PDB file of C-alpha atoms in Angstrom:
ATOM      1  CA  MET A   1      14.180  15.733  -8.138  1.00 64.00           C
ATOM      2  CA  ARG A   2      12.236  18.140  -5.953  1.00 87.00           C
ATOM      3  CA  LEU A   3      10.003  15.294  -4.777  1.00 89.00           C
ATOM      4  CA  ALA A   4      13.061  13.204  -3.890  1.00 91.00           C
ATOM      5  CA  THR A   5      14.474  16.107  -1.875  1.00 93.00           C
ATOM      6  CA  ARG A   6      11.161  16.608  -0.068  1.00 93.00           C
ATOM      7  CA  LEU A   7      10.976  12.932   0.859  1.00 94.00           C
ATOM      8  CA  ALA A   8      14.541  12.875   2.168  1.00 95.00           C
ATOM      9  CA  THR A   9      13.966  16.074   4.134  1.00 95.00           C
ATOM     10  CA  ALA A  10      10.798  14.578   5.622  1.00 94.00           C
ATOM     11  CA  GLY A  11      12.804  11.668   6.988  1.00 95.00           C
ATOM     12  CA  ILE A  12      12.631   8.929   4.345  1.00 96.00           C
ATOM     13  CA  GLY A  13      16.064   7.330   4.502  1.00 94.00           C
ATOM     14  CA  ASP A  14      15.817   4.363   2.129  1.00 94.00           C
ATOM     15  CA  GLU A  15      17.142   5.511  -1.234  1.00 94.00           C
ATOM     16  CA  ARG A  16      15.507   2.545  -2.988  1.00 95.00           C
ATOM     17  CA  VAL A  17      12.119   3.693  -1.734  1.00 96.00           C
ATOM     18  CA  ILE A  18      12.742   7.314  -2.722  1.00 96.00           C
ATOM     19  CA  GLY A  19      13.817   6.138  -6.178  1.00 95.00           C
ATOM     20  CA  ALA A  20      10.707   4.001  -6.661  1.00 96.00           C
ATOM     21  CA  VAL A  21       8.302   6.716  -5.468  1.00 95.00           C
ATOM     22  CA  THR A  22       9.861   9.347  -7.727  1.00 93.00           C
ATOM     23  CA  GLN A  23      10.198   7.103 -10.773  1.00 94.00           C
ATOM     24  CA  VAL A  24       6.599   5.864 -10.858  1.00 95.00           C
ATOM     25  CA  PRO A  25       4.671   8.428 -12.976  1.00 94.00           C
ATOM     26  CA  ARG A  26       2.061   9.544 -10.418  1.00 94.00           C
ATOM     27  CA  HIS A  27       0.249  11.722 -12.966  1.00 91.00           C
ATOM     28  CA  LEU A  28      -0.929   8.538 -14.716  1.00 92.00           C
ATOM     29  CA  PHE A  29      -2.794   7.483 -11.576  1.00 93.00           C
ATOM     30  CA  VAL A  30      -5.005  10.570 -11.195  1.00 88.00           C
ATOM     31  CA  ASP A  31      -7.658  12.187 -13.370  1.00 86.00           C
ATOM     32  CA  GLU A  32      -6.382  14.528 -16.070  1.00 83.00           C
ATOM     33  CA  ALA A  33      -7.988  17.489 -14.290  1.00 83.00           C
ATOM     34  CA  LEU A  34      -5.683  16.850 -11.307  1.00 85.00           C
ATOM     35  CA  ALA A  35      -2.531  16.033 -13.270  1.00 82.00           C
ATOM     36  CA  THR A  36      -0.926  19.399 -12.502  1.00 84.00           C
ATOM     37  CA  HIS A  37      -1.098  18.498  -8.794  1.00 86.00           C
ATOM     38  CA  ALA A  38       0.133  14.922  -9.234  1.00 83.00           C
ATOM     39  CA  TYR A  39       3.554  15.615  -7.712  1.00 83.00           C
ATOM     40  CA  ASP A  40       2.351  17.755  -4.840  1.00 85.00           C
ATOM     41  CA  ASP A  41       2.839  16.047  -1.495  1.00 81.00           C
ATOM     42  CA  ALA A  42      -0.886  15.744  -0.975  1.00 86.00           C
ATOM     43  CA  ALA A  43      -3.602  13.121  -1.142  1.00 87.00           C
ATOM     44  CA  LEU A  44      -5.917  13.485  -4.154  1.00 89.00           C
ATOM     45  CA  PRO A  45      -9.425  12.133  -4.838  1.00 86.00           C
ATOM     46  CA  ILE A  46      -9.768   9.194  -7.238  1.00 91.00           C
ATOM     47  CA  GLY A  47     -13.549   8.784  -7.011  1.00 89.00           C
ATOM     48  CA  HIS A  48     -15.830   6.427  -5.070  1.00 89.00           C
ATOM     49  CA  GLY A  49     -14.882   8.149  -1.814  1.00 85.00           C
ATOM     50  CA  GLN A  50     -11.254   7.031  -2.140  1.00 89.00           C
ATOM     51  CA  THR A  51      -7.955   8.893  -2.454  1.00 87.00           C
ATOM     52  CA  ILE A  52      -4.445   8.378  -3.768  1.00 90.00           C
ATOM     53  CA  SER A  53      -2.128   8.776  -0.781  1.00 91.00           C
ATOM     54  CA  GLN A  54       0.403  11.581  -0.673  1.00 93.00           C
ATOM     55  CA  PRO A  55       3.885  10.543  -1.864  1.00 95.00           C
ATOM     56  CA  TYR A  56       5.343  10.873   1.655  1.00 95.00           C
ATOM     57  CA  THR A  57       2.764   8.457   3.060  1.00 96.00           C
ATOM     58  CA  VAL A  58       3.421   5.954   0.272  1.00 97.00           C
ATOM     59  CA  ALA A  59       7.162   6.204   0.921  1.00 97.00           C
ATOM     60  CA  ARG A  60       6.759   5.958   4.715  1.00 97.00           C
ATOM     61  CA  MET A  61       4.556   2.873   4.574  1.00 97.00           C
ATOM     62  CA  THR A  62       6.774   1.210   1.993  1.00 97.00           C
ATOM     63  CA  GLU A  63       9.926   1.913   3.987  1.00 97.00           C
ATOM     64  CA  ALA A  64       8.324   0.592   7.181  1.00 96.00           C
ATOM     65  CA  LEU A  65       7.220  -2.574   5.383  1.00 97.00           C
ATOM     66  CA  LEU A  66      10.535  -3.360   3.707  1.00 94.00           C
ATOM     67  CA  ALA A  67      12.971  -2.558   6.506  1.00 81.00           C
ATOM     68  CA  PRO A  68      14.592  -4.311   8.176  1.00 75.00           C
ATOM     69  CA  GLY A  69      15.280  -7.474   6.219  1.00 72.00           C
ATOM     70  CA  CYS A  70      14.004  -9.127   3.061  1.00 71.00           C
ATOM     71  CA  CYS A  71      10.408  -8.777   1.877  1.00 85.00           C
ATOM     72  CA  SER A  72       9.845 -10.856  -1.245  1.00 93.00           C
ATOM     73  CA  THR A  73       6.065 -11.254  -1.479  1.00 97.00           C
ATOM     74  CA  VAL A  74       3.646  -8.518  -0.433  1.00 98.00           C
ATOM     75  CA  LEU A  75      -0.133  -8.453  -0.102  1.00 98.00           C
ATOM     76  CA  GLU A  76      -1.707  -5.027  -0.515  1.00 98.00           C
ATOM     77  CA  ILE A  77      -5.227  -4.426   0.741  1.00 97.00           C
ATOM     78  CA  GLY A  78      -6.856  -1.583  -1.181  1.00 96.00           C
ATOM     79  CA  THR A  79      -5.381  -1.215  -4.668  1.00 97.00           C
ATOM     80  CA  GLY A  80      -7.098   2.135  -5.180  1.00 95.00           C
ATOM     81  CA  SER A  81      -5.445   3.985  -8.053  1.00 96.00           C
ATOM     82  CA  GLY A  82      -2.641   1.417  -8.257  1.00 97.00           C
ATOM     83  CA  TYR A  83       0.099   3.921  -7.401  1.00 97.00           C
ATOM     84  CA  GLN A  84       1.209   2.260  -4.167  1.00 97.00           C
ATOM     85  CA  THR A  85       1.025  -1.072  -6.003  1.00 98.00           C
ATOM     86  CA  ALA A  86       3.412   0.168  -8.704  1.00 98.00           C
ATOM     87  CA  VAL A  87       5.858   1.464  -6.097  1.00 98.00           C
ATOM     88  CA  LEU A  88       5.871  -1.907  -4.336  1.00 97.00           C
ATOM     89  CA  ALA A  89       6.277  -3.703  -7.666  1.00 97.00           C
ATOM     90  CA  ALA A  90       9.509  -1.813  -8.265  1.00 96.00           C
ATOM     91  CA  LEU A  91      10.940  -3.086  -4.983  1.00 96.00           C
ATOM     92  CA  VAL A  92       9.768  -6.661  -4.341  1.00 96.00           C
ATOM     93  CA  ARG A  93       9.519  -9.896  -6.297  1.00 97.00           C
ATOM     94  CA  ARG A  94       5.723 -10.247  -6.290  1.00 98.00           C
ATOM     95  CA  VAL A  95       2.787  -8.024  -5.289  1.00 98.00           C
ATOM     96  CA  TYR A  96      -0.727  -9.349  -4.720  1.00 98.00           C
ATOM     97  CA  SER A  97      -3.309  -6.588  -4.419  1.00 98.00           C
ATOM     98  CA  ILE A  98      -7.046  -6.666  -3.671  1.00 98.00           C
ATOM     99  CA  GLU A  99      -9.573  -3.903  -4.422  1.00 97.00           C
ATOM    100  CA  ARG A 100     -13.228  -3.963  -3.340  1.00 96.00           C
ATOM    101  CA  VAL A 101     -14.513  -1.265  -5.769  1.00 96.00           C
ATOM    102  CA  ALA A 102     -14.923  -2.740  -9.236  1.00 97.00           C
ATOM    103  CA  ALA A 103     -14.383   0.513 -11.162  1.00 96.00           C
ATOM    104  CA  LEU A 104     -11.133   1.258  -9.300  1.00 96.00           C
ATOM    105  CA  TRP A 105      -9.900  -2.301  -9.773  1.00 97.00           C
ATOM    106  CA  GLN A 106     -10.502  -2.109 -13.535  1.00 97.00           C
ATOM    107  CA  ARG A 107      -8.722   1.245 -13.895  1.00 96.00           C
ATOM    108  CA  ALA A 108      -5.777   0.159 -11.762  1.00 97.00           C
ATOM    109  CA  ASP A 109      -5.456  -3.053 -13.755  1.00 97.00           C
ATOM    110  CA  ALA A 110      -5.301  -1.092 -17.020  1.00 96.00           C
ATOM    111  CA  ARG A 111      -2.725   1.358 -15.641  1.00 96.00           C
ATOM    112  CA  LEU A 112      -0.438  -1.310 -14.245  1.00 97.00           C
ATOM    113  CA  LYS A 113      -0.578  -3.310 -17.460  1.00 96.00           C
ATOM    114  CA  ALA A 114       0.262  -0.166 -19.452  1.00 95.00           C
ATOM    115  CA  LEU A 115       3.309   0.298 -17.206  1.00 95.00           C
ATOM    116  CA  ARG A 116       4.236  -3.373 -17.711  1.00 95.00           C
ATOM    117  CA  CYS A 117       4.192  -4.233 -14.032  1.00 96.00           C
ATOM    118  CA  ARG A 118       4.424  -7.956 -14.710  1.00 95.00           C
ATOM    119  CA  ASN A 119       5.039  -8.980 -11.105  1.00 98.00           C
ATOM    120  CA  VAL A 120       1.634  -7.753  -9.933  1.00 98.00           C
ATOM    121  CA  ARG A 121      -1.511  -9.831  -9.565  1.00 97.00           C
ATOM    122  CA  LEU A 122      -4.762  -7.969  -8.881  1.00 98.00           C
ATOM    123  CA  ARG A 123      -8.013  -9.294  -7.495  1.00 97.00           C
ATOM    124  CA  TYR A 124     -11.489  -7.826  -7.188  1.00 98.00           C
ATOM    125  CA  GLY A 125     -12.868  -8.835  -3.823  1.00 96.00           C
ATOM    126  CA  ASP A 126     -13.082  -8.320  -0.075  1.00 96.00           C
ATOM    127  CA  GLY A 127      -9.557  -7.485   1.057  1.00 95.00           C
ATOM    128  CA  SER A 128     -10.326  -8.118   4.716  1.00 92.00           C
ATOM    129  CA  LEU A 129     -10.310 -11.842   3.894  1.00 94.00           C
ATOM    130  CA  GLY A 130      -6.824 -11.740   2.413  1.00 96.00           C
ATOM    131  CA  TRP A 131      -5.650 -14.073  -0.338  1.00 97.00           C
ATOM    132  CA  ARG A 132      -5.129 -17.509   1.178  1.00 96.00           C
ATOM    133  CA  GLU A 133      -4.016 -19.167  -2.069  1.00 96.00           C
ATOM    134  CA  TYR A 134      -0.751 -17.215  -2.008  1.00 97.00           C
ATOM    135  CA  ALA A 135      -0.183 -16.972   1.740  1.00 96.00           C
ATOM    136  CA  PRO A 136       1.966 -16.692   3.735  1.00 97.00           C
ATOM    137  CA  PHE A 137       3.229 -13.234   2.785  1.00 97.00           C
ATOM    138  CA  ASP A 138       6.454 -11.563   3.875  1.00 97.00           C
ATOM    139  CA  GLY A 139       4.593  -8.280   4.103  1.00 97.00           C
ATOM    140  CA  ILE A 140       1.012  -7.013   4.194  1.00 98.00           C
ATOM    141  CA  LEU A 141       0.231  -3.350   3.570  1.00 98.00           C
ATOM    142  CA  ILE A 142      -3.262  -2.005   4.277  1.00 97.00           C
ATOM    143  CA  THR A 143      -4.212   1.342   2.750  1.00 95.00           C
ATOM    144  CA  ALA A 144      -7.355   1.971   4.820  1.00 93.00           C
ATOM    145  CA  ALA A 145      -7.901   2.480   8.543  1.00 94.00           C
ATOM    146  CA  ALA A 146      -9.088  -0.481  10.607  1.00 93.00           C
ATOM    147  CA  HIS A 147     -10.610  -0.494  14.101  1.00 92.00           C
ATOM    148  CA  GLY A 148      -8.326  -3.350  15.084  1.00 92.00           C
ATOM    149  CA  VAL A 149      -5.808  -5.683  13.522  1.00 92.00           C
ATOM    150  CA  PRO A 150      -7.693  -7.857  10.979  1.00 93.00           C
ATOM    151  CA  ARG A 151      -7.158 -11.374  12.314  1.00 92.00           C
ATOM    152  CA  GLN A 152      -7.576 -13.164   8.997  1.00 94.00           C
ATOM    153  CA  LEU A 153      -4.863 -10.987   7.492  1.00 96.00           C
ATOM    154  CA  ALA A 154      -2.516 -11.368  10.460  1.00 95.00           C
ATOM    155  CA  ALA A 155      -2.853 -15.140  10.113  1.00 96.00           C
ATOM    156  CA  GLN A 156      -1.535 -14.891   6.552  1.00 97.00           C
ATOM    157  CA  LEU A 157       1.787 -13.339   7.604  1.00 96.00           C
ATOM    158  CA  ALA A 158       4.892 -15.497   7.366  1.00 95.00           C
ATOM    159  CA  PRO A 159       7.070 -15.909  10.476  1.00 94.00           C
ATOM    160  CA  GLY A 160       9.061 -12.692  10.754  1.00 93.00           C
ATOM    161  CA  GLY A 161       6.641 -11.019   8.347  1.00 95.00           C
ATOM    162  CA  ARG A 162       5.449  -7.444   8.812  1.00 96.00           C
ATOM    163  CA  MET A 163       2.082  -5.737   8.453  1.00 97.00           C
ATOM    164  CA  VAL A 164       1.832  -1.956   8.099  1.00 97.00           C
ATOM    165  CA  LEU A 165      -1.586  -0.377   8.547  1.00 97.00           C
ATOM    166  CA  PRO A 166      -3.424   2.628   9.968  1.00 97.00           C
ATOM    167  CA  LEU A 167      -5.460   1.899  13.080  1.00 97.00           C
ATOM    168  CA  ASN A 168      -8.282   3.973  14.519  1.00 95.00           C
ATOM    169  CA  GLY A 169      -7.706   5.048  18.108  1.00 87.00           C
ATOM    170  CA  MET A 170      -9.231   7.302  20.741  1.00 85.00           C
ATOM    171  CA  ASP A 171      -7.260  10.306  19.479  1.00 85.00           C
ATOM    172  CA  GLY A 172      -7.305   9.611  15.747  1.00 93.00           C
ATOM    173  CA  GLN A 173      -5.483   7.277  13.407  1.00 96.00           C
ATOM    174  CA  LEU A 174      -1.980   5.926  13.938  1.00 97.00           C
ATOM    175  CA  LEU A 175       0.280   4.135  11.491  1.00 97.00           C
ATOM    176  CA  VAL A 176       1.358   0.853  13.058  1.00 97.00           C
ATOM    177  CA  ARG A 177       3.824  -1.900  12.126  1.00 97.00           C
ATOM    178  CA  LEU A 178       3.234  -5.443  13.355  1.00 96.00           C
ATOM    179  CA  THR A 179       5.965  -8.070  13.161  1.00 95.00           C
ATOM    180  CA  ARG A 180       5.112 -11.742  13.555  1.00 94.00           C
ATOM    181  CA  THR A 181       7.398 -13.377  16.124  1.00 93.00           C
ATOM    182  CA  LYS A 182       7.569 -16.822  17.703  1.00 91.00           C
ATOM    183  CA  LEU A 183       5.606 -15.481  20.663  1.00 91.00           C
ATOM    184  CA  GLY A 184       2.935 -13.543  18.725  1.00 92.00           C
ATOM    185  CA  PHE A 185       3.082 -10.037  17.294  1.00 93.00           C
ATOM    186  CA  ARG A 186       5.303  -7.086  18.130  1.00 94.00           C
ATOM    187  CA  HIS A 187       3.544  -3.715  17.739  1.00 94.00           C
ATOM    188  CA  GLU A 188       5.291  -0.452  16.841  1.00 95.00           C
ATOM    189  CA  VAL A 189       3.495   2.890  16.576  1.00 96.00           C
ATOM    190  CA  LEU A 190       5.028   4.965  13.776  1.00 96.00           C
ATOM    191  CA  GLU A 191       3.127   8.252  13.422  1.00 95.00           C
ATOM    192  CA  PRO A 192      -0.332   9.881  13.086  1.00 95.00           C
ATOM    193  CA  VAL A 193      -2.033   9.463   9.693  1.00 95.00           C
ATOM    194  CA  THR A 194      -5.367  10.034   7.957  1.00 91.00           C
ATOM    195  CA  PHE A 195      -6.951   7.310   5.805  1.00 92.00           C
ATOM    196  CA  VAL A 196     -10.367   6.311   4.527  1.00 89.00           C
ATOM    197  CA  PRO A 197     -12.000   3.503   6.571  1.00 89.00           C
ATOM    198  CA  LEU A 198     -11.354  -0.174   5.866  1.00 91.00           C
ATOM    199  CA  LEU A 199     -14.599  -1.722   4.615  1.00 89.00           C
ATOM    200  CA  GLY A 200     -15.600  -5.305   3.980  1.00 86.00           C
ATOM    201  CA  GLY A 201     -17.555  -6.688   1.044  1.00 89.00           C
ATOM    202  CA  VAL A 202     -17.429  -5.375  -2.517  1.00 91.00           C
ATOM    203  CA  ALA A 203     -18.891  -2.414  -4.391  1.00 85.00           C
TER     204      ALA A 203
END
């Protein structure tokens, strides 16, 4: 309940998103040594130079992706711990998620299966290439900072689809939402953020 209040106070207005973020057991997605901090509004390390995003950031990105309008199929780039994946799974029909670090992919797969997230499909691979077999997607969420909009991912957005991602800029990282229109892409800057870099290949 305290987490829900913090999210609402911080400006998250979608009650569905607040419900999903608070109902997914975040302590299951971090190491036991960090479990007492699982519901703090802070990013936590998950190994391999990666982090689990703070609950506010997860809620903000999810809200930006889902509103306005319907978002049935979502591609997530950077499964990480699987926490963001589980939140999305509670809100959309199907989530496709790609992780480039084998150990993280295996742990996330086990966690999501234990939680019976049956509408999630995970893949070990280079997320910057997307997942053409299941494109186009209504939404694409990228959980690592890119230097520019990844063109191969943008091409896999459905008409009217949205991509939410952090972009590196001259003054730091900014969370951005792109919407595919008939004329191209509409860009919206949401707020400053801090994410690990988006990398290609696998590890």
